[in-house]
């Protein structure tokens, strides 16, 4: 179906790698991958809400956020919000490409203080309580 965890994680990791490393000749592929990940994220955050695998959803949100942030594909505030949702969804950090420590300086550079503000705004809310907001954000992406 394309919604299997290994597909979602593989595509989101590839999208993140492209965000960091692709040159201009790969830009069209990266944009297409971003669009595919966006559509999969919308389905995942809508259809799978009852049995949602939050860490997998977080990886997809991370990939979208990394591409949006590093490639200026969306507003910096929205890109950083995607990353904040990924963190709150406890995305899997076992793949070096998805390193939190690597993306945070980029987020702070493009949207200073936004991660901290979102952490405060999320408060004690659990991932399940944030699914609707994450879905709305993904739906707004260009």
Short mmCIF file of C-alpha atoms in Angstrom, two decimals, residues 2-16 37 40 53 55-60 63 92 94-95 98:
data_model
loop_
_atom_site.label_atom_id
_atom_site.label_comp_id
_atom_site.label_asym_id
_atom_site.label_seq_id
_atom_site.Cartn_x
_atom_site.Cartn_y
_atom_site.Cartn_z
CA UNK A 2 2.95 2.32 0.47
CA UNK A 3 1.92 2.90 4.08
CA UNK A 4 4.07 0.14 5.54
CA UNK A 5 6.53 1.39 8.17
CA UNK A 6 9.58 0.33 6.18
CA UNK A 7 8.36 2.28 3.13
CA UNK A 8 7.58 5.39 5.17
CA UNK A 9 10.89 5.32 7.05
CA UNK A 10 12.89 4.58 3.90
CA UNK A 11 11.34 7.41 1.91
CA UNK A 12 11.58 9.93 4.76
CA UNK A 13 15.23 9.02 5.32
CA UNK A 14 15.95 9.38 1.60
CA UNK A 15 14.19 12.75 1.61
CA UNK A 16 16.32 13.92 4.54
CA UNK A 37 6.02 11.84 1.58
CA UNK A 40 1.68 9.50 2.64
CA UNK A 53 2.74 4.23 14.99
CA UNK A 55 7.68 7.00 15.96
CA UNK A 56 7.16 6.10 12.28
CA UNK A 57 4.90 9.12 11.79
CA UNK A 58 7.59 11.19 13.48
CA UNK A 59 10.22 10.02 11.00
CA UNK A 60 7.97 11.12 8.13
CA UNK A 63 11.86 14.15 6.66
CA UNK A 92 13.42 6.97 15.74
CA UNK A 94 18.84 5.29 15.13
CA UNK A 95 19.57 6.34 11.54
CA UNK A 98 17.91 11.69 11.12
#
